Coordinates of C-alpha atoms and ligand atoms in Angstrom, one line a residue:
X1 CA 60.9 -56.9 168.4
X2 CA 58.3 -54.7 166.6
X3 CA 57.5 -55.5 163.0
X4 CA 55.6 -53.5 160.4
X5 CA 54.1 -55.4 157.4
X6 CA 53.0 -53.3 154.5
X7 CA 49.9 -54.5 152.4
X8 CA 46.4 -55.7 152.8
X9 CA 46.0 -58.9 151.0
X10 CA 45.9 -62.7 151.7
X11 CA 49.7 -62.7 151.4
X12 CA 50.1 -60.1 154.1
X13 CA 47.6 -61.9 156.4
X14 CA 49.7 -65.1 155.9
X15 CA 52.9 -63.1 156.7
X16 CA 51.3 -61.6 159.8
X17 CA 49.9 -65.0 160.9
X18 CA 53.4 -66.6 160.6
X19 CA 55.1 -63.7 162.3
X20 CA 52.6 -63.9 165.2
X21 CA 53.9 -67.4 165.9
X22 CA 57.5 -66.2 166.5
X23 CA 58.5 -65.8 170.2
X24 CA 60.8 -63.0 169.0
X25 CA 58.0 -60.9 167.8
X26 CA 56.3 -58.8 170.5
X27 CA 54.2 -56.5 168.4
X28 CA 53.0 -56.5 164.8
X29 CA 51.6 -53.5 162.9
X30 CA 50.1 -53.8 159.4
X31 CA 49.5 -50.9 157.0
X32 CA 46.7 -50.8 156.0
X33 CA 45.8 -54.5 156.8
X34 CA 42.3 -55.9 156.6
X35 CA 39.7 -57.3 159.0
X36 CA 41.4 -60.7 159.5
X37 CA 44.8 -59.1 160.0
X38 CA 43.3 -56.9 162.6
X39 CA 42.8 -59.9 164.8
X40 CA 46.5 -60.5 165.0
X41 CA 48.1 -57.1 164.4
X42 CA 47.4 -53.4 164.9
X43 CA 46.2 -52.0 161.6
X44 CA 47.5 -48.6 160.7
X45 CA 45.6 -46.6 158.1
X46 CA 48.4 -45.7 155.8
X47 CA 48.4 -46.7 152.2
X48 CA 51.2 -48.9 150.8
X49 CA 52.2 -46.1 148.4
X50 CA 52.5 -43.5 151.2
X51 CA 56.2 -43.9 151.4
X52 CA 56.9 -40.8 153.5
X53 CA 54.0 -41.6 155.9
X54 CA 55.2 -45.2 156.4
X55 CA 58.8 -44.1 157.1
X56 CA 57.5 -41.6 159.6
X57 CA 55.4 -44.2 161.3
X58 CA 58.3 -46.7 161.4
X59 CA 60.6 -44.0 162.9
X60 CA 58.2 -42.7 165.5
X61 CA 57.1 -46.2 166.6
X62 CA 60.7 -47.6 166.7
X63 CA 59.9 -50.4 164.3
X64 CA 62.7 -52.9 164.3
X65 CA 61.9 -54.4 160.9
X66 CA 59.5 -53.5 158.0
X67 CA 58.4 -56.2 155.5
X68 CA 57.0 -55.1 152.2
X69 CA 54.2 -57.2 150.8
X70 CA 53.1 -55.7 147.4
X71 CA 55.0 -54.5 144.4
X72 CA 53.7 -50.9 144.2
X73 CA 55.7 -49.4 147.2
X74 CA 58.9 -51.2 145.9
X75 CA 58.4 -49.5 142.5
X76 CA 58.0 -46.2 144.3
X77 CA 61.4 -46.6 146.1
X78 CA 60.1 -47.4 149.6
X79 CA 63.1 -49.5 150.4
X80 CA 65.5 -46.7 149.2
X81 CA 63.7 -44.2 151.4
X82 CA 63.7 -46.4 154.5
X83 CA 67.4 -47.1 154.0
X84 CA 68.1 -43.4 153.5
X85 CA 66.5 -42.8 156.9
X86 CA 68.4 -45.8 158.5
X87 CA 65.3 -47.9 158.9
X88 CA 65.6 -51.7 158.6
X89 CA 63.5 -53.0 155.8
X90 CA 63.2 -56.3 153.9
X91 CA 62.6 -55.9 150.1
X92 CA 64.6 -54.9 147.0
X93 CA 65.8 -51.3 146.2
X94 CA 63.9 -49.7 143.3
X95 CA 66.8 -50.4 140.9
X96 CA 66.4 -54.1 141.6
X97 CA 62.6 -54.1 141.7
X98 CA 62.7 -52.9 138.1
X99 CA 62.6 -56.6 137.3
X100 CA 58.9 -56.6 138.2
X101 CA 57.8 -53.1 137.2
X102 CA 59.3 -53.2 133.7
X103 CA 58.7 -56.4 131.7
X104 CA 60.7 -54.8 128.9
X105 CA 63.7 -54.4 131.2
X106 CA 63.3 -58.0 132.3
X107 CA 63.1 -59.4 128.7
X108 CA 66.3 -57.5 127.8
X109 CA 67.9 -58.6 131.0
X110 CA 67.1 -62.2 130.3
X111 CA 68.6 -61.8 126.8
X112 CA 71.8 -60.3 128.3
X113 CA 72.2 -63.1 130.9
X114 CA 71.0 -66.0 128.7
X115 CA 68.0 -66.8 130.9
X116 CA 65.6 -69.0 129.0
X117 CA 62.4 -67.1 128.1
X118 CA 60.0 -66.7 125.2
X119 CA 61.2 -64.8 122.1
X120 CA 59.8 -61.3 122.0
X121 CA 59.6 -57.9 120.3
X122 CA 59.0 -54.5 122.0
X123 CA 56.8 -51.7 120.6
X124 CA 55.8 -48.2 121.6
X125 CA 54.0 -47.2 118.4
X126 CA 50.7 -48.9 117.5
X127 CA 51.4 -49.2 113.8
X128 CA 54.6 -51.2 114.3
X129 CA 52.8 -53.5 116.8
X130 CA 49.8 -53.9 114.5
X131 CA 52.0 -54.8 111.5
X132 CA 53.9 -57.4 113.6
X133 CA 50.6 -59.0 114.6
X134 CA 49.4 -59.1 110.9
X135 CA 52.7 -60.6 109.8
X136 CA 52.4 -63.5 112.2
X137 CA 51.8 -66.9 110.9
X138 CA 50.6 -68.6 114.1
X139 CA 48.6 -67.8 117.2
X140 CA 48.2 -67.6 120.1
X141 CA 50.5 -64.7 120.8
X142 CA 51.0 -63.0 124.1
X143 CA 50.6 -59.2 124.5
X144 CA 52.0 -57.6 127.7
X145 CA 51.9 -54.1 129.1
X146 CA 55.4 -53.1 130.2
X147 CA 54.4 -51.8 133.7
X148 CA 52.4 -52.9 136.7
X149 CA 48.8 -53.8 136.0
X150 CA 47.9 -56.0 139.1
X151 CA 48.3 -59.2 137.1
X152 CA 45.8 -58.1 134.5
X153 CA 48.2 -56.6 131.8
X154 CA 48.8 -59.8 130.0
X155 CA 46.5 -60.9 127.1
X156 CA 47.0 -64.4 125.6
X157 CA 45.4 -63.6 122.2
X158 CA 44.1 -66.7 120.4
X159 CA 43.8 -65.0 116.9
X160 CA 44.7 -61.8 115.0
X161 CA 41.5 -59.9 116.0
X162 CA 42.2 -60.5 119.7
X163 CA 45.8 -59.5 119.4
X164 CA 44.9 -56.3 117.5
X165 CA 42.3 -55.5 120.1
X166 CA 44.9 -55.9 122.9
X167 CA 47.4 -53.7 121.1
X168 CA 44.7 -51.0 120.6
X169 CA 43.7 -51.2 124.3
X170 CA 47.2 -50.8 125.5
X171 CA 48.9 -48.4 123.0
X172 CA 45.9 -46.3 121.8
X173 CA 43.2 -46.4 124.5
X174 CA 45.8 -46.5 127.3
X175 CA 43.7 -48.9 129.3
X176 CA 46.6 -49.6 131.6
X177 CA 47.7 -45.9 131.7
X178 CA 51.5 -45.4 131.5
X179 CA 52.1 -49.1 132.2
X180 CA 50.8 -50.0 128.7
X181 CA 52.6 -47.3 126.7
X182 CA 55.2 -49.9 125.8
X183 CA 54.1 -53.4 124.9
X184 CA 55.8 -56.8 124.4
X185 CA 54.7 -59.2 121.8
X186 CA 55.8 -62.6 123.0
X187 CA 55.7 -66.1 121.6
X188 CA 53.2 -68.3 123.4
X189 CA 54.9 -71.0 125.4
X190 CA 52.7 -74.1 126.0
X191 CA 53.5 -76.1 129.1
X192 CA 52.9 -76.4 132.8
X193 CA 53.2 -73.3 135.1
X194 CA 55.0 -73.2 138.4
X195 CA 56.1 -70.6 140.9
X196 CA 59.7 -70.8 142.2
X197 CA 60.6 -68.3 145.0
X198 CA 63.9 -67.7 146.7
X199 CA 64.9 -65.4 149.5
X200 CA 68.1 -63.6 148.4
X201 CA 70.7 -61.1 149.3
X202 CA 73.2 -60.6 146.6
X203 CA 74.5 -64.0 145.6
X204 CA 73.3 -65.6 148.8
X205 CA 70.0 -67.3 148.6
X206 CA 67.7 -70.1 149.9
X207 CA 64.8 -71.7 148.0
X208 CA 61.3 -71.7 149.3
X209 CA 59.0 -74.7 148.6
X210 CA 57.6 -74.6 145.1
X211 CA 53.9 -73.8 144.3
X212 CA 51.5 -73.5 141.5
X213 CA 49.0 -70.6 141.0
X214 CA 45.7 -70.9 139.1
X215 CA 45.6 -67.6 137.1
X216 CA 42.3 -67.8 135.1
X217 CA 39.1 -66.8 136.8
X218 CA 37.0 -69.9 135.7
X219 CA 37.5 -73.7 136.0
X220 CA 39.5 -75.4 133.4
X221 CA 41.7 -72.3 133.1
X222 CA 39.1 -70.4 131.2
X223 CA 38.3 -66.7 131.3
X224 CA 40.6 -63.7 131.9
X225 CA 43.7 -63.7 134.0
X226 CA 43.4 -62.6 137.6
X227 CA 45.8 -61.9 140.5
X228 CA 45.4 -65.7 141.3
X229 CA 42.4 -67.9 142.1
X230 CA 44.2 -70.5 144.1
X231 CA 47.5 -72.2 144.8
X232 CA 48.9 -75.6 145.6
X233 CA 52.3 -76.4 147.1
X234 CA 54.5 -78.1 146.1
X235 CA 54.2 -77.7 142.4
X236 CA 53.9 -81.2 140.9
X237 CA 55.8 -80.2 137.7
X238 CA 59.0 -79.2 139.6
X239 CA 60.9 -82.5 139.9
X240 CA 64.3 -82.7 141.5
X241 CA 65.9 -82.3 138.1
X242 CA 63.8 -79.3 137.1
X243 CA 64.5 -77.7 140.5
X244 CA 68.2 -78.0 139.8
X245 CA 67.8 -76.5 136.3
X246 CA 65.8 -73.6 137.6
X247 CA 68.5 -72.7 140.1
X248 CA 71.3 -73.1 137.5
X249 CA 69.6 -71.5 134.5
X250 CA 67.4 -68.9 136.0
X251 CA 68.0 -68.0 139.7
X252 CA 71.8 -67.9 139.8
X253 CA 72.2 -66.1 136.4
X254 CA 69.5 -63.6 137.6
X255 CA 71.1 -62.9 141.0
X256 CA 74.7 -62.7 139.5
X257 CA 73.4 -60.6 136.5
X258 CA 71.8 -58.1 138.9
X259 CA 75.0 -57.9 140.9
X260 CA 77.1 -57.4 137.8
X261 CA 74.7 -54.5 136.7
X262 CA 75.0 -52.9 140.2
X263 CA 71.4 -53.8 141.1
X264 CA 72.1 -56.2 144.0
X265 CA 68.9 -58.0 145.0
X266 CA 67.7 -58.3 148.6
X267 CA 64.2 -59.7 149.2
X268 CA 62.0 -62.4 147.8
X269 CA 62.6 -63.2 144.1
X270 CA 59.7 -64.8 142.4
X271 CA 60.2 -66.7 139.2
X272 CA 57.0 -67.5 137.3
X273 CA 57.9 -70.6 135.2
X274 CA 56.6 -72.4 132.2
X275 CA 57.9 -76.0 132.1
X276 CA 58.0 -77.7 128.8
X277 CA 59.8 -80.9 127.8
X278 CA 61.6 -80.9 131.1
X279 CA 63.0 -77.4 130.5
X280 CA 62.0 -74.4 132.6
X281 CA 61.4 -71.0 130.9
X282 CA 60.9 -67.7 132.7
X283 CA 57.5 -66.1 132.2
X284 CA 58.1 -63.3 134.7
X285 CA 60.0 -62.2 137.7
X286 CA 58.2 -60.6 140.7
X287 CA 60.1 -58.9 143.5
X288 CA 57.9 -60.1 146.4
X289 CA 56.0 -63.1 147.7
X290 CA 53.3 -64.3 145.2
X291 CA 49.7 -64.1 146.3
X292 CA 48.0 -66.6 146.7
X293 CA 51.2 -68.7 146.6
X294 CA 52.5 -67.1 149.9
X295 CA 49.4 -68.5 151.7
X296 CA 50.0 -72.0 150.6
X297 CA 53.8 -71.8 151.2
X298 CA 53.8 -70.0 154.6
X299 CA 51.2 -72.5 155.8
X300 CA 53.9 -75.2 155.3
X301 CA 56.8 -73.2 156.7
X302 CA 58.1 -74.7 159.9
X303 CA 61.0 -72.3 160.4
X304 CA 60.6 -69.0 162.3
X305 CA 59.9 -66.4 159.6
X306 CA 61.7 -63.7 161.5
X307 CA 64.9 -65.8 161.8
X308 CA 64.7 -66.5 158.1
X309 CA 64.4 -62.8 157.2
X310 CA 67.2 -61.9 159.6
X311 CA 69.4 -64.5 158.0
X312 CA 68.6 -62.9 154.6
X313 CA 69.4 -59.4 156.0
X314 CA 72.7 -60.8 157.3
X315 CA 73.6 -62.7 154.1
X316 CA 73.5 -66.0 155.9
X317 CA 70.9 -67.8 153.9
X318 CA 73.0 -70.6 152.5
X319 CA 73.6 -72.0 156.0
X320 CA 70.0 -71.3 157.2
X321 CA 68.3 -74.7 158.0
X322 CA 65.0 -73.9 156.4
X323 CA 62.2 -76.4 157.2
X324 CA 58.9 -77.0 155.6
X325 CA 56.3 -79.6 156.6
X326 CA 56.2 -82.3 153.9
X327 CA 52.4 -82.4 153.7
X328 CA 51.0 -80.5 150.7
X329 CA 48.8 -77.4 151.0
X330 CA 46.0 -76.0 148.9
X331 CA 44.7 -72.4 149.0
X332 CA 41.3 -71.7 147.3
X333 CA 40.6 -68.0 146.7
X334 CA 37.0 -66.8 147.2
X335 CA 36.2 -63.6 145.2
X336 CA 33.4 -61.1 144.8
X337 CA 31.2 -61.9 141.8
X338 CA 32.4 -60.1 138.7
X339 CA 36.1 -60.0 139.7
X340 CA 38.5 -59.4 137.9
X341 CA 36.0 -57.0 136.3
X342 CA 33.8 -54.6 138.3
X343 CA 32.3 -56.0 141.5
X344 CA 30.3 -54.9 144.5
X345 CA 31.6 -54.5 148.0
X346 CA 29.9 -54.6 151.4
X347 CA 28.4 -58.1 151.2
X348 CA 28.0 -59.8 154.6
X349 CA 30.2 -62.8 154.9
X350 CA 28.6 -65.8 156.6
X351 CA 30.2 -69.0 158.0
X352 CA 33.6 -67.7 159.0
X353 CA 33.3 -69.0 162.6
X354 CA 32.5 -72.5 161.3
X355 CA 35.4 -72.6 158.9
X356 CA 37.8 -71.1 161.3
X357 CA 37.2 -74.0 163.7
X358 CA 38.3 -76.6 161.2
X359 CA 41.4 -78.7 161.6
X360 CA 44.5 -78.0 159.5
X361 CA 42.8 -75.1 157.9
X362 CA 43.2 -71.3 158.0
X363 CA 41.1 -68.6 156.4
X364 CA 43.3 -65.8 155.3
X365 CA 41.5 -62.5 154.7
X366 CA 42.2 -60.3 151.7
X367 CA 39.4 -57.8 150.8
X368 CA 37.5 -57.8 154.1
X369 CA 36.3 -55.1 156.5
X370 CA 34.7 -55.2 159.9
X371 CA 31.1 -53.9 159.9
X372 CA 28.7 -54.0 162.9
X373 CA 30.8 -56.6 164.6
X374 CA 30.7 -58.9 161.6
X375 CA 32.8 -59.1 158.4
X376 CA 31.9 -57.8 155.0
X377 CA 33.5 -58.0 151.6
X378 CA 35.8 -55.1 150.6
X379 CA 37.7 -56.2 147.5
X380 CA 37.9 -58.5 144.5
X381 CA 39.8 -61.3 146.2
X382 CA 38.1 -61.6 149.5
X383 CA 39.4 -64.8 151.3
X384 CA 42.0 -67.5 150.8
X385 CA 40.9 -70.7 152.4
X386 CA 44.2 -72.7 153.0
X387 CA 44.4 -76.3 154.2
X388 CA 47.0 -79.0 154.6
X389 CA 46.6 -82.8 154.3
X390 CA 48.6 -86.0 154.3
X391 CA 48.3 -85.9 150.5
X392 CA 46.8 -83.6 147.9
X393 CA 43.5 -85.3 147.9
X394 CA 43.0 -84.7 151.6
X395 CA 44.3 -81.1 151.4
X396 CA 41.9 -80.3 148.6
X397 CA 38.9 -81.9 150.4
X398 CA 39.7 -79.9 153.6
X399 CA 40.1 -76.6 151.7
X400 CA 36.8 -77.1 150.0
X401 CA 35.1 -78.1 153.2
X402 CA 36.1 -74.7 154.5
X403 CA 35.0 -72.9 151.3
X404 CA 31.6 -74.5 151.3
X405 CA 31.1 -73.4 154.9
X406 CA 31.4 -69.8 153.9
X407 CA 29.1 -67.7 151.8
X408 CA 28.0 -64.2 150.7
X409 CA 25.8 -62.8 148.0
X410 CA 27.5 -63.3 144.6
X411 CA 30.5 -65.3 145.9
X412 CA 32.7 -66.9 143.3
X413 CA 35.5 -69.5 143.5
X414 CA 37.1 -72.1 141.3
X415 CA 36.0 -75.6 142.0
X416 CA 39.1 -77.2 140.4
X417 CA 42.0 -75.9 142.4
X418 CA 44.5 -78.7 142.5
X419 CA 42.2 -81.0 140.6
X420 CA 44.7 -81.7 137.7
X421 CA 47.1 -83.2 140.1
X422 CA 44.6 -85.9 141.1
X423 CA 44.3 -86.8 137.4
X424 CA 48.0 -87.3 136.9
X425 CA 48.9 -91.0 136.9
X426 CA 50.6 -92.1 140.1
X427 CA 49.9 -89.0 142.1
X428 CA 46.7 -89.9 143.9
X429 CA 48.2 -92.4 146.3
X430 CA 51.5 -90.8 146.9
X431 CA 52.6 -90.0 150.4
X432 CA 53.2 -86.7 152.0
X433 CA 54.8 -84.1 149.9
X434 CA 56.0 -86.5 147.2
X435 CA 56.4 -85.1 143.7
X436 CA 56.2 -86.8 140.4
Ligands
AMP1 P1 52.7 -62.7 133.7 O1 52.0 -61.6 134.4 O2 53.8 -62.3 132.8 O3 53.0 -63.8 134.7 O4 51.6 -63.4 132.8 C1 50.3 -63.8 133.3 C2 50.0 -65.2 132.8 O5 49.9 -65.2 131.4 C3 51.0 -66.3 133.1 O6 50.9 -66.8 134.4 C4 50.7 -67.3 132.0 O7 49.6 -68.0 132.4 C5 50.4 -66.4 130.8 N1 51.5 -66.1 130.0 C6 52.4 -65.1 130.1 N2 53.4 -65.2 129.1 C7 53.1 -66.3 128.5 C8 53.8 -67.0 127.4 N3 54.9 -66.5 126.8 N4 53.3 -68.2 127.0 C9 52.2 -68.7 127.6 N5 51.5 -68.1 128.6 C10 52.0 -66.9 129.0
LIG2 N1 50.0 -65.0 142.0 C1 50.8 -64.3 141.1 C2 51.4 -63.1 141.7 O1 51.5 -62.9 142.9 O2 51.9 -62.3 140.9

């Protein structure tokens, strides 16, 4: 069959890489793709937001299935348009994808369906938001832009001054454009974060392995939030008991709530969790695979991805025998210097050949471009070096061996991806894939 993947990041490279291993897949296109994806698929220069162009491409090339990577085309109704034209596509309709592109919708949805989440207030006028900040007795407080902001529209404000600054940036200066014209003031939830993803179709769903992102740009979780600086899988905080609670208190109520509100969900549902005192709380829903989480998880997936997605399309997920390798995985994201702020492009990437030859390791490309036969940087997040090992210690060692083989001018990466897990008592010597 012929498959079209939409997107150009590490997540899409991981999807294409996994699809390329399926005997069922004869040809993969990726729009627009990147230099690494170009080694496995035919890249098509159409932007993810060019819904009409993509539908036209899928029609004229007899694409059997389209898989949507990023959130933007979902929010623009790409799935609705493909379905209108009778094209097979995996992802949620716009009315279900609202769960990601409006955080205000999601907070109110959680309240309606008793999904545990942080208490919140919603504001559109700056004076009301400012007053609420000034009346607060404790900090930090979390300020969130309502709409899509590439993972950067959330400010954890440690005091009143920072909170007022965030309110001003969003509601007055419109730093995030229309996305920030509505803001949420949310209680700060301390705890451990984890990513919990399912493939779903209506009430039918199957869980993927858990993972943990590293959102802040610097070691020790310092600096601003990013799209994600690295991921590990499985998430150490998600014990068997928590896993069961997430399904019962978050995933099932969400899928059933969406059905009841005539927004049936089909696609990957991503629940960003904060776990505290053995209780999971929802931080956000995303309507797609997480990135970099997808790199860590798809690296462990043993099942055929096409068969899994076809089971989802057919509503046969509950009986799908999904298989993951038990060995944990670690993905370290390498970025351009300056990211998530302004950064330069076009830096020559060295050492890719050496890293690519390493065992149990794969270098997923994100912001890369071919230039004079070599590879140059072409985005903020440039590469995701992903490795597996018999335990976390080995997986981390392997991933960093790959990272240290690669370089370019101004390269940045965190040196502590997965490090916390090695400091947890009892984790260091555990066997493959065990969780505490
Ligand atoms: P979001 O885009 O909603 O996932 O938020 C980005 C990041 O901000 C999360 O991954 C958390 O690290 C942090 N965050 C968001 N909401 C909260 C909260 N209520 N309490 C603590 N941290 C939060
Ligand atoms: N890594 C977080 C996200 O994909 O939104």
